[in-house]
JSON list of C-alpha atoms in Angstrom, two decimals:
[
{"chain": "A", "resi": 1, "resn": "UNK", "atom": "CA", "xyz": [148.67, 76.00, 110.09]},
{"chain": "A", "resi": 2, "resn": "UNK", "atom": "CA", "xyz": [147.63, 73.14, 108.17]},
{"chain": "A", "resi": 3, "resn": "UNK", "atom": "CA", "xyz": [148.99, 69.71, 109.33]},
{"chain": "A", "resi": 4, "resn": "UNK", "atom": "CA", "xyz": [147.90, 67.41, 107.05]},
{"chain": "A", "resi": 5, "resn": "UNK", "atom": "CA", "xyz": [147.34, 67.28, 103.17]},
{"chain": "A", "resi": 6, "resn": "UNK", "atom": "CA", "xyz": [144.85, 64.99, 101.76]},
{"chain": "A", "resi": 7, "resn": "UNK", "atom": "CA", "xyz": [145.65, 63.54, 97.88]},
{"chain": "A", "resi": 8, "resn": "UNK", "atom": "CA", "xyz": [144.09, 63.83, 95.45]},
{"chain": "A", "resi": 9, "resn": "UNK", "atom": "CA", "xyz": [142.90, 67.59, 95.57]},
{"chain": "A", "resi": 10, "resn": "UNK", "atom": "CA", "xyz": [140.07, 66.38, 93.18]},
{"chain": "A", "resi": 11, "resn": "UNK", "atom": "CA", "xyz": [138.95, 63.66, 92.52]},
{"chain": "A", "resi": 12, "resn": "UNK", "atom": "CA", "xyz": [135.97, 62.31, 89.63]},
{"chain": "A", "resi": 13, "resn": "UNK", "atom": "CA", "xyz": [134.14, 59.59, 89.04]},
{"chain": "A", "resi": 14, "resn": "UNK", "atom": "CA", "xyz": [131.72, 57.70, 88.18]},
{"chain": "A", "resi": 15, "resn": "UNK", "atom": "CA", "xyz": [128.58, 56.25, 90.27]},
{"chain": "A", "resi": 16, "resn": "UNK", "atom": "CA", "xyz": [128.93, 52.77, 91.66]},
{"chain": "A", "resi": 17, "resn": "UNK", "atom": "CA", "xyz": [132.57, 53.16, 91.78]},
{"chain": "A", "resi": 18, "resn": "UNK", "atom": "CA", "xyz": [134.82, 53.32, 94.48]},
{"chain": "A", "resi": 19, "resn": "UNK", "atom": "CA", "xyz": [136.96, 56.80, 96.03]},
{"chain": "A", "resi": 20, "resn": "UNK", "atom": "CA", "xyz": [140.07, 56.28, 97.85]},
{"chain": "A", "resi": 21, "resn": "UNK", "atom": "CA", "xyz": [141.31, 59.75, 99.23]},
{"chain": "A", "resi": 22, "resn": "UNK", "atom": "CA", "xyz": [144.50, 59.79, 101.17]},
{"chain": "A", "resi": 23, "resn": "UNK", "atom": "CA", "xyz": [145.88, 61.78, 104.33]},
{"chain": "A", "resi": 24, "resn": "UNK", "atom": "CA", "xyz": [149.63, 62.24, 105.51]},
{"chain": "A", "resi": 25, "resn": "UNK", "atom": "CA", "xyz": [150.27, 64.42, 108.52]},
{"chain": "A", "resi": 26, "resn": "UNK", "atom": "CA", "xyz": [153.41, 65.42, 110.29]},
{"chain": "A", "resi": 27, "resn": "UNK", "atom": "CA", "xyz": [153.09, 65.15, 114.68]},
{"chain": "A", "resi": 28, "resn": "UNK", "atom": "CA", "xyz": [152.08, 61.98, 116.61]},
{"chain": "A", "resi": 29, "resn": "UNK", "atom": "CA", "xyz": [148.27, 61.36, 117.11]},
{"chain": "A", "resi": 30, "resn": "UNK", "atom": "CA", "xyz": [145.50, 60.58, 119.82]},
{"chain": "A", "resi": 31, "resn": "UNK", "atom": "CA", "xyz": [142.97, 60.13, 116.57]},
{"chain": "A", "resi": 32, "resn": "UNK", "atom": "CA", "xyz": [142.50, 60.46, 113.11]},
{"chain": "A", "resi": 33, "resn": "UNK", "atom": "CA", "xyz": [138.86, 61.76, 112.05]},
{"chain": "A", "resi": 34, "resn": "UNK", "atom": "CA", "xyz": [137.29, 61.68, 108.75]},
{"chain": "A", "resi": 35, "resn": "UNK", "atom": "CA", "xyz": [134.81, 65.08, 108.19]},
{"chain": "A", "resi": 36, "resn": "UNK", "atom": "CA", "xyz": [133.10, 65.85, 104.43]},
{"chain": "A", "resi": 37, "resn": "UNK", "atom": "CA", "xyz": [131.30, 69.36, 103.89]},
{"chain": "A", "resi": 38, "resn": "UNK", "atom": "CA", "xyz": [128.93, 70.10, 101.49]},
{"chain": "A", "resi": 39, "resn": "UNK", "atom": "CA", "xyz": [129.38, 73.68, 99.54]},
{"chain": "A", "resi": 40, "resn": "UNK", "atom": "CA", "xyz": [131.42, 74.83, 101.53]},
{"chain": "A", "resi": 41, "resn": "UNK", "atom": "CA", "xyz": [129.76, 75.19, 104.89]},
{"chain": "A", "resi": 42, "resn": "UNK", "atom": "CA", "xyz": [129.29, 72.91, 107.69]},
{"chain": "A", "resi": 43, "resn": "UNK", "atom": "CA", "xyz": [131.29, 69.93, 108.58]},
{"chain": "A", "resi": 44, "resn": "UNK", "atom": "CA", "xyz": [129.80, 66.38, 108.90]},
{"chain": "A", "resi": 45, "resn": "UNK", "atom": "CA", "xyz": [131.88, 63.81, 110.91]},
{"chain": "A", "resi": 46, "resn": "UNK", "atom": "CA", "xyz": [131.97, 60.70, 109.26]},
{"chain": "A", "resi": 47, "resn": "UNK", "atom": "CA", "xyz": [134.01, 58.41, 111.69]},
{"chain": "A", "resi": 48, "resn": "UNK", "atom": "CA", "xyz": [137.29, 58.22, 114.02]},
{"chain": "A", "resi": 49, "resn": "UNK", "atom": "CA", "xyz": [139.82, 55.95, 114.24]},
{"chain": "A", "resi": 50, "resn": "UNK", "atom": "CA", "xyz": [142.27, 56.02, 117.29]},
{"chain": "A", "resi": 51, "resn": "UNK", "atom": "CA", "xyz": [146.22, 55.86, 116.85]},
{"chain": "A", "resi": 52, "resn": "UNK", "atom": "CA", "xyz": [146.30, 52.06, 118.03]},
{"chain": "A", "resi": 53, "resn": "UNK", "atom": "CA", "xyz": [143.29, 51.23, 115.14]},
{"chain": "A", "resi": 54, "resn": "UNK", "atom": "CA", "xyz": [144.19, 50.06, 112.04]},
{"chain": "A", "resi": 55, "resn": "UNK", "atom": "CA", "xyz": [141.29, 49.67, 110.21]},
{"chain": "A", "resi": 56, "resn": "UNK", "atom": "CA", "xyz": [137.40, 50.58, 110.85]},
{"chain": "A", "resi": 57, "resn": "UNK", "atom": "CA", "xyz": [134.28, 50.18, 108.81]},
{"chain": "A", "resi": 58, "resn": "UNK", "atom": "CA", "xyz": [131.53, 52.15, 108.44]},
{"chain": "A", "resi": 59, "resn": "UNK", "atom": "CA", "xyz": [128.84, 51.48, 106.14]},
{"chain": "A", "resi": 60, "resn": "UNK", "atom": "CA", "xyz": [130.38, 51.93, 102.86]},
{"chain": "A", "resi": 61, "resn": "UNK", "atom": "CA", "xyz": [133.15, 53.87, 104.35]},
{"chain": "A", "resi": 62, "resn": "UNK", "atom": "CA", "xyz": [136.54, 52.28, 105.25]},
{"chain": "A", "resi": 63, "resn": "UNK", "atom": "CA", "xyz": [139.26, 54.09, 107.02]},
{"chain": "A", "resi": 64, "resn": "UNK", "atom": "CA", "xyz": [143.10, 52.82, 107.18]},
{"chain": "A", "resi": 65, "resn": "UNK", "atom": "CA", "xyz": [145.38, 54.14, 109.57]},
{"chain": "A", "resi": 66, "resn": "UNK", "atom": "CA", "xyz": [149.38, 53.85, 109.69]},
{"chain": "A", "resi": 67, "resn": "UNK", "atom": "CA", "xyz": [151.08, 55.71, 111.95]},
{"chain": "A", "resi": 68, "resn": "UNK", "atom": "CA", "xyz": [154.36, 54.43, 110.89]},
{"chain": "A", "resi": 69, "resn": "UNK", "atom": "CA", "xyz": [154.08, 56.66, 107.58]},
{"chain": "A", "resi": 70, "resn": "UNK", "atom": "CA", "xyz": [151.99, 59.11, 109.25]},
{"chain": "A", "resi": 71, "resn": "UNK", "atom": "CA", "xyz": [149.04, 58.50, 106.87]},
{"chain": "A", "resi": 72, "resn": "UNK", "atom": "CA", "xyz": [145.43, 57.44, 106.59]},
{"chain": "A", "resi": 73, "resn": "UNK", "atom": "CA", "xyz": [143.36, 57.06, 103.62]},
{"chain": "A", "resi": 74, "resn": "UNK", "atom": "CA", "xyz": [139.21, 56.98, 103.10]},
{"chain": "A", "resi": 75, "resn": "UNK", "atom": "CA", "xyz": [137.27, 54.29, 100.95]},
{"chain": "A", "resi": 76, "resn": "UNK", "atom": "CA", "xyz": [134.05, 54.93, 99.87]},
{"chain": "A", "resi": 77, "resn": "UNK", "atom": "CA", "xyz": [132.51, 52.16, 98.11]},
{"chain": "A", "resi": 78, "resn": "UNK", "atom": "CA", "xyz": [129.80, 52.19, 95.46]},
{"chain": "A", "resi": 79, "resn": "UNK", "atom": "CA", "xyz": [129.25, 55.68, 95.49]},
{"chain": "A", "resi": 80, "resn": "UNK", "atom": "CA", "xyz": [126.29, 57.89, 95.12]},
{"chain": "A", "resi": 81, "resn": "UNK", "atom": "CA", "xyz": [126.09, 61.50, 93.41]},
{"chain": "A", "resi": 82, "resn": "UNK", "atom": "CA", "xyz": [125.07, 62.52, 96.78]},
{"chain": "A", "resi": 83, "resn": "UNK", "atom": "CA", "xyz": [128.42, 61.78, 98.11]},
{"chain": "A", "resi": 84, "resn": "UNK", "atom": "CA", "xyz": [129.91, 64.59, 95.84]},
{"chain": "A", "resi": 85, "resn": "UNK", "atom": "CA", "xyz": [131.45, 66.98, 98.64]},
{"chain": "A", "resi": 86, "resn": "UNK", "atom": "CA", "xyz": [134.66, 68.04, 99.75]},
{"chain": "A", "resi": 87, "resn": "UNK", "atom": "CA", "xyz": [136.54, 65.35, 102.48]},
{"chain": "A", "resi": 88, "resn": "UNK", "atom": "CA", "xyz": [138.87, 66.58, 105.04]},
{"chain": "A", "resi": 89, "resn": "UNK", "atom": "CA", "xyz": [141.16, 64.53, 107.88]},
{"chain": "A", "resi": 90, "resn": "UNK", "atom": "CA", "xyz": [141.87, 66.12, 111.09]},
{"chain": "A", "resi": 91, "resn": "UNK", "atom": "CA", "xyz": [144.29, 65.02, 113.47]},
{"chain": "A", "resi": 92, "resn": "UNK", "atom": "CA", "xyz": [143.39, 65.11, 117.19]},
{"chain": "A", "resi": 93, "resn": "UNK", "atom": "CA", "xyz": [147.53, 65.60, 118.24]},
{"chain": "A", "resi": 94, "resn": "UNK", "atom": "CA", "xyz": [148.83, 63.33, 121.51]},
{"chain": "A", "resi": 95, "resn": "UNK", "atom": "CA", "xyz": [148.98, 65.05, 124.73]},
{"chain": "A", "resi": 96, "resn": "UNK", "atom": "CA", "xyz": [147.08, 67.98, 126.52]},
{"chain": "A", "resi": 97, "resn": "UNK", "atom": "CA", "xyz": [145.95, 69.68, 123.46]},
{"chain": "A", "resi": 98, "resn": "UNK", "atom": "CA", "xyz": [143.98, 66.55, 121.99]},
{"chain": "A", "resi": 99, "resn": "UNK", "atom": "CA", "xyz": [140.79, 68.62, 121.13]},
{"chain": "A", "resi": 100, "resn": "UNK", "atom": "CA", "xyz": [142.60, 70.79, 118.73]},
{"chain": "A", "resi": 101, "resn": "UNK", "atom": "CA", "xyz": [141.74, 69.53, 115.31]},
{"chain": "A", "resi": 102, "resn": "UNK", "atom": "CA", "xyz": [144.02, 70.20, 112.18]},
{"chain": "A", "resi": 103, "resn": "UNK", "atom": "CA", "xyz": [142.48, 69.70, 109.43]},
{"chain": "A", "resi": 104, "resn": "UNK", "atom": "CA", "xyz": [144.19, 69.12, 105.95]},
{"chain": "A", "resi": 105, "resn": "UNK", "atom": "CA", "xyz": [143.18, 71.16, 102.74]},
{"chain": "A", "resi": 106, "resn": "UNK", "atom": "CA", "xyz": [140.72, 68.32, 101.66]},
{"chain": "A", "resi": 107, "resn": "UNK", "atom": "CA", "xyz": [139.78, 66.28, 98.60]},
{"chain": "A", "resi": 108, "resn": "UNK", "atom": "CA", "xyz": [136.77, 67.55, 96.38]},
{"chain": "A", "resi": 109, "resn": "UNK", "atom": "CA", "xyz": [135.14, 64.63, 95.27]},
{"chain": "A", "resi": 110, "resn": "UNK", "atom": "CA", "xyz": [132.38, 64.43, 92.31]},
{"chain": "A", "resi": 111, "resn": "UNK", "atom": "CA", "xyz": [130.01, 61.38, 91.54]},
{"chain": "A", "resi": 112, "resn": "UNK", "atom": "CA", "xyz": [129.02, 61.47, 87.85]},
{"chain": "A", "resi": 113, "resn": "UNK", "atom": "CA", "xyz": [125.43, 59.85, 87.69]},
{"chain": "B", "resi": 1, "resn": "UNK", "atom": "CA", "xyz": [117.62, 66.46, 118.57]},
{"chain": "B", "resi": 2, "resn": "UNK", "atom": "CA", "xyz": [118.69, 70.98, 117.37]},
{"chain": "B", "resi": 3, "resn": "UNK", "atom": "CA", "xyz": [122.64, 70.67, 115.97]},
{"chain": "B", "resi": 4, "resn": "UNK", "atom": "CA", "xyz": [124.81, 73.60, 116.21]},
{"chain": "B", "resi": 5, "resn": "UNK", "atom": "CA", "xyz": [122.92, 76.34, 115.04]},
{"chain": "B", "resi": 6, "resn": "UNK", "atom": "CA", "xyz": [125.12, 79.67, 113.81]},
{"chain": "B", "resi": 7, "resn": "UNK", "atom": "CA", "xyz": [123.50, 83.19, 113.15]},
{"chain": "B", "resi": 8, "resn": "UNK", "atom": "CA", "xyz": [124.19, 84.95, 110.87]},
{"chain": "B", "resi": 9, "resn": "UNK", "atom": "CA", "xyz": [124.73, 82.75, 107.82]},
{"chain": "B", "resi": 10, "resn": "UNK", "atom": "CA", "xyz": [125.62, 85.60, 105.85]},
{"chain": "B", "resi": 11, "resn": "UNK", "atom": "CA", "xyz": [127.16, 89.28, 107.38]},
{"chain": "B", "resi": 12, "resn": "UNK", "atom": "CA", "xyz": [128.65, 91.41, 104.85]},
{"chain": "B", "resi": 13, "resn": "UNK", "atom": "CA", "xyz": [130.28, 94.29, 106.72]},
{"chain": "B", "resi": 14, "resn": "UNK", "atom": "CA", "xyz": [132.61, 97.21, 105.51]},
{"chain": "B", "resi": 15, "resn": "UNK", "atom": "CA", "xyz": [136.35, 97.37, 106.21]},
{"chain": "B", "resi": 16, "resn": "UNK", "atom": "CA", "xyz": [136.80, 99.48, 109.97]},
{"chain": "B", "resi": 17, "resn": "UNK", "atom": "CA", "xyz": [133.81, 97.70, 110.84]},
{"chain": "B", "resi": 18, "resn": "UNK", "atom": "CA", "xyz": [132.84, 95.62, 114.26]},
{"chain": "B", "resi": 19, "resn": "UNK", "atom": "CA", "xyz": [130.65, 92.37, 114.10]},
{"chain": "B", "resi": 20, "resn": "UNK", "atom": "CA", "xyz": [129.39, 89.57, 116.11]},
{"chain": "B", "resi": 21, "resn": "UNK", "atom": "CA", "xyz": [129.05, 85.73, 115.43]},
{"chain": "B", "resi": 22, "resn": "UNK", "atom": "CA", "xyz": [126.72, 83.51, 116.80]},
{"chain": "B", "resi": 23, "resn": "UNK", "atom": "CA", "xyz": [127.03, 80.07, 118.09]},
{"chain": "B", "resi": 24, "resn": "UNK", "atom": "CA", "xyz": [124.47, 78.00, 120.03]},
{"chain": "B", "resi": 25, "resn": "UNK", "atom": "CA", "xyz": [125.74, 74.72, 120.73]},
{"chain": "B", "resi": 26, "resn": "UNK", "atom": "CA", "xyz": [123.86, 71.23, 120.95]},
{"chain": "B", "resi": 27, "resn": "UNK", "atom": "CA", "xyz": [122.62, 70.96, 124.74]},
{"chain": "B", "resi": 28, "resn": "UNK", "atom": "CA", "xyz": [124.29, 69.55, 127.06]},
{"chain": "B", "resi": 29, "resn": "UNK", "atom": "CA", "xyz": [127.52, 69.88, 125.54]},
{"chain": "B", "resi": 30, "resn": "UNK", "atom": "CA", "xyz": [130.37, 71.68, 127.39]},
{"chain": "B", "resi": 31, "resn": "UNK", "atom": "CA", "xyz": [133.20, 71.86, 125.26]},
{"chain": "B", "resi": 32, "resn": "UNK", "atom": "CA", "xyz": [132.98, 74.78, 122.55]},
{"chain": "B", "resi": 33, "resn": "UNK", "atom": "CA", "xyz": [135.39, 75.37, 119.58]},
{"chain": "B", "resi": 34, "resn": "UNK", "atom": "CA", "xyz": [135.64, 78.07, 116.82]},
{"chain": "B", "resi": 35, "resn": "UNK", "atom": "CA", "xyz": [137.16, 77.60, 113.25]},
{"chain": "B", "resi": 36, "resn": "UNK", "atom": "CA", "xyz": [138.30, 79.87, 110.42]},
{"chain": "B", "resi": 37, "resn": "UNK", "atom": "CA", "xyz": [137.86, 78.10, 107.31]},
{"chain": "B", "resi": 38, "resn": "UNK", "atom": "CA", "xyz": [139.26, 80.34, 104.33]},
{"chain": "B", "resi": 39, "resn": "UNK", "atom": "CA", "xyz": [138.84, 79.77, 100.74]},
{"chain": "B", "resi": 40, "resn": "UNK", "atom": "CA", "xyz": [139.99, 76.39, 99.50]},
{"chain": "B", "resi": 41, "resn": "UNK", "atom": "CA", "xyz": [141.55, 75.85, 102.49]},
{"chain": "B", "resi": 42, "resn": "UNK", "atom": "CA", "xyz": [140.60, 73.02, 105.31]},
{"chain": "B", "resi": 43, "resn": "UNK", "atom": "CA", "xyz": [139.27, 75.02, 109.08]},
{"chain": "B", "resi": 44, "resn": "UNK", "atom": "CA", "xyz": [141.95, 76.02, 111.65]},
{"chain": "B", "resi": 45, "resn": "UNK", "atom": "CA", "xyz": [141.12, 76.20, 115.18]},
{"chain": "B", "resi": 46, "resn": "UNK", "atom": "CA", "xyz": [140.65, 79.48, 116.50]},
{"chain": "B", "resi": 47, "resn": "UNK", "atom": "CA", "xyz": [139.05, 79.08, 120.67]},
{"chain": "B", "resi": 48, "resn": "UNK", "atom": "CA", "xyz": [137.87, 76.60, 122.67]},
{"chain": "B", "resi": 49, "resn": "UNK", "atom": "CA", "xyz": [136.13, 76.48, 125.61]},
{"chain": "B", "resi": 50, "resn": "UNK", "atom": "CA", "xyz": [135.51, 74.45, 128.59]},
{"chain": "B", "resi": 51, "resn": "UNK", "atom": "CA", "xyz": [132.45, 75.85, 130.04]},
{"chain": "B", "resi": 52, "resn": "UNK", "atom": "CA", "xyz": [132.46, 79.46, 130.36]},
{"chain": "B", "resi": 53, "resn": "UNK", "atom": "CA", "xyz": [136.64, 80.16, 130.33]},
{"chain": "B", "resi": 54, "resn": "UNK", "atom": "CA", "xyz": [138.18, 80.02, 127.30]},
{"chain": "B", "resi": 55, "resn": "UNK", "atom": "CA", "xyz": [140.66, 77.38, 127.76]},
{"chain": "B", "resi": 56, "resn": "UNK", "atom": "CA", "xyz": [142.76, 77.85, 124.59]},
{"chain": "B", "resi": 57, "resn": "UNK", "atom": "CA", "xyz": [142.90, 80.66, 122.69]},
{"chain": "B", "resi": 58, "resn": "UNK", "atom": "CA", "xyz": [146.73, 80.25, 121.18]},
{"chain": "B", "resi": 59, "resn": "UNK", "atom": "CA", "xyz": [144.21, 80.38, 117.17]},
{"chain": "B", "resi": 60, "resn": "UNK", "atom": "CA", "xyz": [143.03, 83.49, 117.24]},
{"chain": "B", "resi": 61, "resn": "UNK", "atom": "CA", "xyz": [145.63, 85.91, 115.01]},
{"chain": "B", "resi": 62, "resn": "UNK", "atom": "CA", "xyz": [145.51, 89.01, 116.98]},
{"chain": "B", "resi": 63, "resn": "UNK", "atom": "CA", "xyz": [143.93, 91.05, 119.86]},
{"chain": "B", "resi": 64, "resn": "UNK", "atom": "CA", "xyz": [140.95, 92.37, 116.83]},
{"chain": "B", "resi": 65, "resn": "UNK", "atom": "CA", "xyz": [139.73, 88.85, 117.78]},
{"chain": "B", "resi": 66, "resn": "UNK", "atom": "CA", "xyz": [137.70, 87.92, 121.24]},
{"chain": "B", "resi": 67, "resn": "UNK", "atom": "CA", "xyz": [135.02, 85.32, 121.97]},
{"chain": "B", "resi": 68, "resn": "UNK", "atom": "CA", "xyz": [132.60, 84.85, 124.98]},
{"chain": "B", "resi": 69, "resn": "UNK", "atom": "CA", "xyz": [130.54, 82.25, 126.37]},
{"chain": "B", "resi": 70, "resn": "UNK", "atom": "CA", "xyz": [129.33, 83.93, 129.71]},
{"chain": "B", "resi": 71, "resn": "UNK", "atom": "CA", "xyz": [126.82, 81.00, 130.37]},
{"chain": "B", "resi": 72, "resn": "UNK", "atom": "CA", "xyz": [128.65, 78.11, 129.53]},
{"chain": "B", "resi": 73, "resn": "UNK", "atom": "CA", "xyz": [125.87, 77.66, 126.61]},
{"chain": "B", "resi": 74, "resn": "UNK", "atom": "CA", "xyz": [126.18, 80.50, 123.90]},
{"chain": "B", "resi": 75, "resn": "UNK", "atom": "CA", "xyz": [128.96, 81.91, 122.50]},
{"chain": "B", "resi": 76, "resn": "UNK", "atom": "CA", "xyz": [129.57, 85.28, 120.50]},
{"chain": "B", "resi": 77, "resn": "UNK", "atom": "CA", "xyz": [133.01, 85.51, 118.40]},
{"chain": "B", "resi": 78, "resn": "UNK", "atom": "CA", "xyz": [133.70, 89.32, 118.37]},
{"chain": "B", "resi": 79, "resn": "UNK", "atom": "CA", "xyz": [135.97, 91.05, 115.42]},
{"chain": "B", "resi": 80, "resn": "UNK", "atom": "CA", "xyz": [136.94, 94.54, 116.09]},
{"chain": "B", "resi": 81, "resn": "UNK", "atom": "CA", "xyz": [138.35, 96.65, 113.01]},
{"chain": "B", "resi": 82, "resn": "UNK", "atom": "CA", "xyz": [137.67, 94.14, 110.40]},
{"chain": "B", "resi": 83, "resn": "UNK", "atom": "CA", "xyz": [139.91, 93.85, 107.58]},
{"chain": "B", "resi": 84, "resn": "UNK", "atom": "CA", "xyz": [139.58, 92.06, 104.21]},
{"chain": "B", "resi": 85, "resn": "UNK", "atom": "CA", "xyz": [141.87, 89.03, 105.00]},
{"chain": "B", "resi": 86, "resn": "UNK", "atom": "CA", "xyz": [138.96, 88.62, 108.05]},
{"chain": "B", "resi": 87, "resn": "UNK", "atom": "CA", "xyz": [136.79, 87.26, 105.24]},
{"chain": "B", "resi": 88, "resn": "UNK", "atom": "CA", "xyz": [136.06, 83.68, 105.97]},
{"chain": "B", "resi": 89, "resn": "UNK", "atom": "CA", "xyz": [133.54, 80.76, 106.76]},
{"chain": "B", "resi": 90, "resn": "UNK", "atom": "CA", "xyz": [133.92, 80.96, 110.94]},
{"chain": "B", "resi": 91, "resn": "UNK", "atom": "CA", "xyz": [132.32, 77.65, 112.16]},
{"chain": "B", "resi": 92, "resn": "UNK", "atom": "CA", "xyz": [131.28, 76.88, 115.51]},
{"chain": "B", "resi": 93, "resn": "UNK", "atom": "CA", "xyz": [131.61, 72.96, 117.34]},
{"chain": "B", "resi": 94, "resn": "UNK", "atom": "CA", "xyz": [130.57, 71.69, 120.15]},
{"chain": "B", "resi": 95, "resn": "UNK", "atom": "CA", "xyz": [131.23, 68.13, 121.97]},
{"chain": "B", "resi": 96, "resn": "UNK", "atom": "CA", "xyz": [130.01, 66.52, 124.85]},
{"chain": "B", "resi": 97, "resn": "UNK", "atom": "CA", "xyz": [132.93, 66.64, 126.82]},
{"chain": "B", "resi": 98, "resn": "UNK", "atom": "CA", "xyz": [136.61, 68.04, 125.70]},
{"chain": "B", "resi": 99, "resn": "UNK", "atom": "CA", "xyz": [139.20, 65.78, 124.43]},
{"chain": "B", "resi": 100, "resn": "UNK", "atom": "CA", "xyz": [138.87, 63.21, 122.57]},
{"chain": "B", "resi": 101, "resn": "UNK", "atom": "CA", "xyz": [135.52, 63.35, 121.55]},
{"chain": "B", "resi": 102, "resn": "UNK", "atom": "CA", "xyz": [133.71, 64.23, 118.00]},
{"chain": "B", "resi": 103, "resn": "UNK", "atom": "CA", "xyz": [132.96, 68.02, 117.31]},
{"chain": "B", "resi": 104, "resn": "UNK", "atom": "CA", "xyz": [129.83, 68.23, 116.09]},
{"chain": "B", "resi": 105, "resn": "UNK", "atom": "CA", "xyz": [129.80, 71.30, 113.64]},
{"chain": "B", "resi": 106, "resn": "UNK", "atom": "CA", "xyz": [127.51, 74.20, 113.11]},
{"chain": "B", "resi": 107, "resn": "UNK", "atom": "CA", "xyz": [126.86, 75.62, 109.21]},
{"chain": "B", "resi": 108, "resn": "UNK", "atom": "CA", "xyz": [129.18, 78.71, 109.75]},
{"chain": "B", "resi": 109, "resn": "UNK", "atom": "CA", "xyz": [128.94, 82.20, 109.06]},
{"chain": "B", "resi": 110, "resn": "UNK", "atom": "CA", "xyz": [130.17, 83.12, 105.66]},
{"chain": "B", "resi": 111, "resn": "UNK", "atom": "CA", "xyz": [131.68, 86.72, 106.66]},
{"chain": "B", "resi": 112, "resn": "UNK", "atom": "CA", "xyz": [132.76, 89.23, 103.54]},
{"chain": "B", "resi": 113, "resn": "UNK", "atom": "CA", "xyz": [134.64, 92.20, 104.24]},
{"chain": "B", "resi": 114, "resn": "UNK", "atom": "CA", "xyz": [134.28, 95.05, 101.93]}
]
């Protein structure tokens, strides 16, 4: 079953702005990961932030974390049409079964050039 | 260095049918996992393995479904009696070491069902 749910489903815009997608889940967390996949096939980890992070940077990605609400949400900055691609979060849950990744439904994001 | 690599890409196969999926994982790494990504939908954790036993297995739906990794290198996915709802992207991960760690994924095999 699906734990989390990214927002927006899809997203569009234009080059050289910025994407913020967004990531609520539902059971406490060892880490949140950030993954985008391009047509549909194989997943490309993009960074991790563990449940006592709030913030971490990398490159023109930033990643927010707030375990409070249960939610974590993706910057990219200055985009490129070749970050067009589908992002999913996957929580790594707390406890014995920390390498089971749940991934949410994901945000489909296209850069207009 | 070689990623996951995953063969087939593509396996069409009729309804009744049995098939095997590939995974070779990055070297060195001893933690395995398999996904089931359907359409429009984000992967959901099938197996994983910690060197050759399967230490989880609670994802896969029913007893059609069995994976192997007799080497603690390879691994085969197995799917006895396929049905339609089987079709799916299966992916294959790998990480150094299990836990905490970043899956590194393979391309998947796009299986269709006829």
């Amino acid at each position: 079953s699906q734990q989390g749910e990214e927002d927006p489903q899809a997203l569009s815009i234009q080059e050289g702005e910025n994407a913020t997608m967004n990531c609520s889940y539902k059971t406490s967390i060892n880490n949140l990961q950030w993954y985008r996949q391009n047509s549909g096939r194989g997943l490309v980890h993009l960074i991790l932030i563990r449940s006592n992070e709030r913030e971490k940077h990398s490159g023109r990605l930033r990643v927010t974390l707030d375990t409070s609400k249960k939610s974590s949400s993706l910057l990219i900055t200055a985009s490129r049409a070749a970050d067009t691609a589908s992002y999913f979060c996957a929580t790594a849950p707390l406890g014995a079964g920390s390498y089971q990744l749940t991934f949410g439904k994901g945000t489909k994001l296209s850069v207009i050039p | 260095g070689a990623g996951v690599s995953q063969t087939p890409s593509n396996k069409v196969t009729e309804k009744g049918k049995y098939v095997e999926l590939r995974c070779d994982p990055i070297s060195g790494h001893t933690a395995l996992y398999w996904y089931r990504q359907s359409l429009g939908q984000g992967p959901e954790f099938l197996i994983y393995f910690q060197g050759t036993g399967a230490a989880d297995d609670s994802g896969l739906p029913n007893d059609r479904f069995f994976a192997v990794r007799p080497e603690g290198s390879v691994s085969t996915l197995k799917i006895q009696r396929t049905e339609r709802g089987d079709s799916a992207v299966y992916l294959c991960a790998s990480s150094l070491e299990r836990g905490l760690g970043i899956q590194y994924f393979g391309p998947g095999t796009r299986l269709l069902v006829l």
